[in-house]
mmCIF file of C-alpha atoms in Angstrom:
data_model
loop_
_atom_site.group_PDB
_atom_site.id
_atom_site.type_symbol
_atom_site.label_atom_id
_atom_site.label_comp_id
_atom_site.label_asym_id
_atom_site.label_seq_id
_atom_site.Cartn_x
_atom_site.Cartn_y
_atom_site.Cartn_z
ATOM 1 C CA ALA A 295 88.701 77.815 108.199
ATOM 2 C CA GLN A 296 91.965 76.803 106.608
ATOM 3 C CA SER A 297 95.412 77.544 107.946
ATOM 4 C CA VAL A 298 99.054 76.626 107.441
ATOM 5 C CA THR A 299 101.897 76.415 109.930
ATOM 6 C CA GLN A 300 105.505 76.648 108.836
ATOM 7 C CA LEU A 301 107.848 75.096 111.366
ATOM 8 C CA GLY A 302 110.946 77.202 111.793
ATOM 9 C CA SER A 303 111.080 80.875 110.903
ATOM 10 C CA HIS A 304 114.768 80.513 109.962
ATOM 11 C CA VAL A 305 116.578 77.574 108.366
ATOM 12 C CA SER A 306 120.294 77.586 107.660
ATOM 13 C CA VAL A 307 122.088 75.044 105.431
ATOM 14 C CA SER A 308 125.453 74.700 103.769
ATOM 15 C CA GLU A 309 125.785 74.907 100.029
ATOM 16 C CA GLY A 310 125.231 71.440 98.580
ATOM 17 C CA ALA A 311 123.254 70.208 101.585
ATOM 18 C CA LEU A 312 119.644 69.057 101.619
ATOM 19 C CA VAL A 313 117.001 71.751 101.992
ATOM 20 C CA LEU A 314 113.885 70.823 104.002
ATOM 21 C CA LEU A 315 111.249 73.440 104.770
ATOM 22 C CA ARG A 316 108.253 72.224 106.732
ATOM 23 C CA CYS A 317 104.598 73.075 106.199
ATOM 24 C CA ASN A 318 101.561 71.585 107.921
ATOM 25 C CA TYR A 319 98.027 72.528 106.977
ATOM 26 C CA SER A 320 94.637 72.467 108.614
ATOM 27 C CA SER A 321 91.636 71.977 106.365
ATOM 28 C CA SER A 322 88.300 70.189 106.525
ATOM 29 C CA VAL A 323 88.592 69.198 102.860
ATOM 30 C CA PRO A 324 91.558 68.127 100.700
ATOM 31 C CA PRO A 325 93.102 71.479 99.899
ATOM 32 C CA TYR A 326 95.161 72.985 97.146
ATOM 33 C CA LEU A 327 98.659 73.711 98.453
ATOM 34 C CA PHE A 328 101.380 76.027 97.210
ATOM 35 C CA TRP A 329 104.944 77.060 97.866
ATOM 36 C CA TYR A 330 106.030 80.585 96.965
ATOM 37 C CA VAL A 331 109.513 82.127 97.100
ATOM 38 C CA GLN A 332 110.240 85.790 97.795
ATOM 39 C CA TYR A 333 113.640 87.270 97.058
ATOM 40 C CA PRO A 334 114.594 90.546 98.764
ATOM 41 C CA ASN A 335 112.584 93.503 97.528
ATOM 42 C CA GLN A 336 110.624 91.352 95.093
ATOM 43 C CA GLY A 337 107.134 89.938 94.899
ATOM 44 C CA LEU A 338 106.182 86.311 95.428
ATOM 45 C CA GLN A 339 106.936 83.717 92.751
ATOM 46 C CA LEU A 340 105.159 80.384 92.569
ATOM 47 C CA LEU A 341 107.570 77.460 93.073
ATOM 48 C CA LEU A 342 105.084 74.629 92.827
ATOM 49 C CA LYS A 343 101.503 73.687 93.520
ATOM 50 C CA TYR A 344 99.454 70.622 94.496
ATOM 51 C CA THR A 345 95.977 70.542 92.972
ATOM 52 C CA SER A 346 94.891 66.944 93.693
ATOM 53 C CA ALA A 347 96.833 65.202 90.950
ATOM 54 C CA ALA A 348 100.159 63.497 91.742
ATOM 55 C CA THR A 349 101.120 63.755 95.402
ATOM 56 C CA LEU A 350 104.793 64.362 94.573
ATOM 57 C CA VAL A 351 105.032 67.711 92.865
ATOM 58 C CA LYS A 352 108.086 69.032 91.084
ATOM 59 C CA GLY A 353 108.628 72.736 90.733
ATOM 60 C CA ILE A 354 111.123 75.215 89.428
ATOM 61 C CA ASN A 355 114.784 75.468 90.435
ATOM 62 C CA GLY A 356 114.978 71.807 91.474
ATOM 63 C CA PHE A 357 112.453 72.031 94.320
ATOM 64 C CA GLU A 358 109.798 69.441 95.010
ATOM 65 C CA ALA A 359 107.143 68.799 97.638
ATOM 66 C CA GLU A 360 105.065 65.820 98.676
ATOM 67 C CA PHE A 361 101.449 66.002 99.782
ATOM 68 C CA LYS A 362 100.905 63.628 102.719
ATOM 69 C CA LYS A 363 97.271 63.549 103.751
ATOM 70 C CA SER A 364 97.886 61.306 106.762
ATOM 71 C CA GLU A 365 100.383 63.804 108.151
ATOM 72 C CA THR A 366 98.593 66.933 106.853
ATOM 73 C CA SER A 367 101.959 68.032 105.518
ATOM 74 C CA PHE A 368 103.400 69.549 102.364
ATOM 75 C CA HIS A 369 107.131 69.869 103.043
ATOM 76 C CA LEU A 370 109.422 71.497 100.481
ATOM 77 C CA THR A 371 112.734 69.837 99.627
ATOM 78 C CA LYS A 372 115.741 70.310 97.389
ATOM 79 C CA PRO A 373 118.564 67.731 97.295
ATOM 80 C CA SER A 374 121.409 70.230 97.012
ATOM 81 C CA ALA A 375 121.216 73.857 98.131
ATOM 82 C CA HIS A 376 122.663 76.629 96.025
ATOM 83 C CA MET A 377 123.617 80.101 97.162
ATOM 84 C CA SER A 378 120.901 81.512 94.916
ATOM 85 C CA ASP A 379 118.242 79.650 96.931
ATOM 86 C CA ALA A 380 118.638 82.094 99.815
ATOM 87 C CA ALA A 381 115.229 83.747 100.138
ATOM 88 C CA GLU A 382 112.014 83.621 102.135
ATOM 89 C CA TYR A 383 109.603 80.781 101.413
ATOM 90 C CA PHE A 384 105.874 80.780 102.021
ATOM 91 C CA CYS A 385 103.469 77.871 102.133
ATOM 92 C CA ALA A 386 99.854 78.665 101.229
ATOM 93 C CA VAL A 387 96.518 76.834 101.154
ATOM 94 C CA SER A 388 93.344 77.274 99.136
ATOM 95 C CA ASP A 389 89.960 75.557 99.261
ATOM 96 C CA PRO A 390 89.243 74.009 95.843
ATOM 97 C CA ASN A 391 85.535 73.717 96.624
ATOM 98 C CA ALA A 392 85.093 77.292 97.721
ATOM 99 C CA GLY A 393 82.506 79.128 95.769
ATOM 100 C CA GLY A 394 81.713 82.739 95.140
ATOM 101 C CA THR A 395 83.944 85.243 96.843
ATOM 102 C CA SER A 396 86.112 82.628 98.550
ATOM 103 C CA TYR A 397 87.280 80.911 95.367
ATOM 104 C CA GLY A 398 91.008 81.190 94.795
ATOM 105 C CA LYS A 399 91.605 82.821 98.168
ATOM 106 C CA LEU A 400 95.085 82.020 99.496
ATOM 107 C CA THR A 401 95.940 81.739 103.172
ATOM 108 C CA PHE A 402 99.682 82.032 103.786
ATOM 109 C CA GLY A 403 101.951 80.735 106.500
ATOM 110 C CA GLN A 404 104.294 83.087 108.310
ATOM 111 C CA GLY A 405 107.278 82.269 106.122
ATOM 112 C CA THR A 406 110.671 80.605 106.508
ATOM 113 C CA ILE A 407 113.878 82.463 105.751
ATOM 114 C CA LEU A 408 116.436 80.163 104.141
ATOM 115 C CA THR A 409 120.098 81.044 104.534
ATOM 116 C CA VAL A 410 122.730 79.176 102.501
ATOM 117 C CA HIS A 411 126.323 79.195 103.748
ATOM 118 C CA PRO A 412 129.287 78.668 101.416
ATOM 119 C CA GLU B 295 104.344 89.068 78.799
ATOM 120 C CA ALA B 296 104.800 92.011 81.182
ATOM 121 C CA GLY B 297 104.317 91.264 84.855
ATOM 122 C CA VAL B 298 102.289 93.056 87.497
ATOM 123 C CA ALA B 299 103.513 96.615 87.927
ATOM 124 C CA GLN B 300 103.322 98.587 91.157
ATOM 125 C CA SER B 301 104.332 102.080 92.179
ATOM 126 C CA PRO B 302 105.825 103.602 94.128
ATOM 127 C CA ARG B 303 108.261 100.957 95.332
ATOM 128 C CA TYR B 304 108.934 102.771 98.600
ATOM 129 C CA LYS B 305 107.029 105.378 100.588
ATOM 130 C CA ILE B 306 107.751 107.041 103.912
ATOM 131 C CA ILE B 307 105.041 109.147 105.546
ATOM 132 C CA GLU B 308 104.140 110.595 108.931
ATOM 133 C CA LYS B 309 101.237 109.096 110.848
ATOM 134 C CA ARG B 310 97.878 110.660 110.043
ATOM 135 C CA GLN B 311 99.021 111.446 106.501
ATOM 136 C CA SER B 312 97.432 109.916 103.413
ATOM 137 C CA VAL B 313 99.050 107.626 100.873
ATOM 138 C CA ALA B 314 98.035 105.884 97.662
ATOM 139 C CA PHE B 315 99.453 102.890 95.853
ATOM 140 C CA TRP B 316 98.952 101.984 92.213
ATOM 141 C CA CYS B 317 98.801 98.590 90.510
ATOM 142 C CA ASN B 318 98.677 97.602 86.859
ATOM 143 C CA PRO B 319 97.856 93.888 86.475
ATOM 144 C CA ILE B 320 98.889 91.546 83.703
ATOM 145 C CA SER B 321 96.939 92.304 80.542
ATOM 146 C CA GLY B 322 93.738 90.295 80.346
ATOM 147 C CA HIS B 323 93.683 89.265 83.997
ATOM 148 C CA ALA B 324 90.191 89.817 85.343
ATOM 149 C CA THR B 325 90.947 89.206 89.016
ATOM 150 C CA LEU B 326 93.065 91.573 91.092
ATOM 151 C CA TYR B 327 94.141 91.218 94.715
ATOM 152 C CA TRP B 328 95.717 93.552 97.265
ATOM 153 C CA TYR B 329 97.668 91.960 100.130
ATOM 154 C CA GLN B 330 99.286 93.434 103.229
ATOM 155 C CA GLN B 331 102.535 91.809 104.333
ATOM 156 C CA ILE B 332 103.727 92.896 107.757
ATOM 157 C CA LEU B 333 107.372 92.165 108.571
ATOM 158 C CA GLY B 334 107.755 88.591 109.775
ATOM 159 C CA GLN B 335 104.322 87.494 108.572
ATOM 160 C CA GLY B 336 102.803 86.027 105.453
ATOM 161 C CA PRO B 337 100.695 88.137 103.096
ATOM 162 C CA LYS B 338 97.137 88.802 104.196
ATOM 163 C CA LEU B 339 94.407 89.472 101.639
ATOM 164 C CA LEU B 340 92.867 92.936 101.956
ATOM 165 C CA ILE B 341 90.593 93.074 98.938
ATOM 166 C CA GLN B 342 89.782 91.114 95.787
ATOM 167 C CA PHE B 343 88.291 92.512 92.568
ATOM 168 C CA GLN B 344 86.663 90.662 89.692
ATOM 169 C CA ASN B 345 86.836 93.075 86.772
ATOM 170 C CA ASN B 346 85.848 96.388 88.411
ATOM 171 C CA GLY B 347 83.640 94.884 91.118
ATOM 172 C CA VAL B 348 84.645 94.046 94.694
ATOM 173 C CA VAL B 349 84.111 90.362 95.519
ATOM 174 C CA ASP B 350 85.826 90.220 98.924
ATOM 175 C CA ASP B 351 86.799 93.098 101.199
ATOM 176 C CA SER B 352 86.125 91.382 104.504
ATOM 177 C CA GLN B 353 89.686 92.013 105.772
ATOM 178 C CA LEU B 354 89.913 95.636 104.625
ATOM 179 C CA PRO B 355 89.885 98.197 107.490
ATOM 180 C CA LYS B 356 87.239 100.304 105.845
ATOM 181 C CA ASP B 357 87.505 103.177 108.283
ATOM 182 C CA ARG B 358 90.884 104.102 106.780
ATOM 183 C CA PHE B 359 91.518 101.922 103.726
ATOM 184 C CA SER B 360 89.806 102.213 100.368
ATOM 185 C CA ALA B 361 90.419 100.701 96.966
ATOM 186 C CA GLU B 362 89.043 101.017 93.503
ATOM 187 C CA ARG B 363 89.563 99.431 90.126
ATOM 188 C CA LEU B 364 88.347 101.713 87.423
ATOM 189 C CA LYS B 365 87.460 100.154 84.059
ATOM 190 C CA GLY B 366 88.534 96.759 85.341
ATOM 191 C CA VAL B 367 92.230 97.345 84.738
ATOM 192 C CA ASP B 368 94.423 99.503 87.026
ATOM 193 C CA SER B 369 93.739 99.705 90.729
ATOM 194 C CA THR B 370 94.601 102.092 93.546
ATOM 195 C CA LEU B 371 94.740 101.380 97.259
ATOM 196 C CA LYS B 372 94.509 104.361 99.622
ATOM 197 C CA ILE B 373 95.134 104.769 103.321
ATOM 198 C CA GLN B 374 93.716 107.839 105.040
ATOM 199 C CA PRO B 375 94.832 108.553 107.725
ATOM 200 C CA ALA B 376 97.802 106.229 108.150
ATOM 201 C CA LYS B 377 98.713 104.652 111.493
ATOM 202 C CA LEU B 378 102.047 103.282 112.671
ATOM 203 C CA GLU B 379 100.727 99.716 112.384
ATOM 204 C CA ASP B 380 100.122 100.219 108.653
ATOM 205 C CA SER B 381 103.871 99.920 108.037
ATOM 206 C CA ALA B 382 104.106 96.931 105.726
ATOM 207 C CA VAL B 383 104.672 95.815 102.158
ATOM 208 C CA TYR B 384 101.553 96.109 100.021
ATOM 209 C CA LEU B 385 101.462 93.481 97.295
ATOM 210 C CA CYS B 386 99.242 93.455 94.251
ATOM 211 C CA ALA B 387 98.490 90.221 92.399
ATOM 212 C CA SER B 388 96.375 89.278 89.403
ATOM 213 C CA SER B 389 94.983 86.107 87.862
ATOM 214 C CA ARG B 390 92.837 85.033 84.940
ATOM 215 C CA LYS B 391 89.084 84.786 85.315
ATOM 216 C CA ARG B 392 87.918 81.514 86.799
ATOM 217 C CA GLU B 393 86.706 78.956 84.264
ATOM 218 C CA GLY B 394 85.161 75.816 85.684
ATOM 219 C CA LYS B 395 87.119 74.383 88.586
ATOM 220 C CA SER B 396 90.596 75.030 87.215
ATOM 221 C CA TYR B 397 92.979 76.910 89.474
ATOM 222 C CA ASN B 398 94.377 80.143 88.085
ATOM 223 C CA GLU B 399 97.797 81.121 89.373
ATOM 224 C CA GLN B 400 98.152 84.460 91.083
ATOM 225 C CA PHE B 401 101.050 86.546 89.753
ATOM 226 C CA PHE B 402 102.514 89.047 92.198
ATOM 227 C CA GLY B 403 103.994 92.469 91.681
ATOM 228 C CA PRO B 404 107.174 93.639 93.483
ATOM 229 C CA GLY B 405 105.205 95.435 96.187
ATOM 230 C CA THR B 406 105.266 98.867 97.793
ATOM 231 C CA ARG B 407 107.126 99.159 101.096
ATOM 232 C CA LEU B 408 105.335 101.667 103.343
ATOM 233 C CA THR B 409 106.970 103.107 106.439
ATOM 234 C CA VAL B 410 104.790 105.183 108.753
ATOM 235 C CA LEU B 411 106.743 107.341 111.229
#
């Protein structure tokens, strides 16, 4: 079974500071990995995804993440936080080799709430 | 392209009452998902449809939850009777039909926030 663990349920940064949200995964095979963002009272929006191509993945709004197999990690970063980045972020994993009913199934972490201070 | 639509956006009911949620996926998306997101947790898949057929309902509490997707388009999720622990946001998502090994992004609706008193 696959799982993800997001370290830190709340992260607080100052505007302009580095954003680092941590995600570690557990999987018996190289997984597909995703970061989603959820703004208040909205659905989830895909920020970026790793699907076994380049290990450094760039997403929307200046975010990027690096797949590190040796560390089983997929941490999300942004060099300079903006007030509009305040939201909840979810890491998710999927098994690319899953067949039948399991294909495309996402398993989410518990989420990290990012607060950005002026 | 219109996104995934859900209604109602908010619902408050008493325990033991019934409630239904509606989802209209993105046009042409064959796969539809219902997730339950309890406060402080990530979304958990309840049921997955491919066209109008169920392909995964292993996490659906079938004694009280039911879902259908008539004609392979809109879907409804029903809870009868509701319990206090059903208070959550119910998210609907859709994606294109799988072709080969390519990954098809899931697009999420805004969700329905259910409060059971």
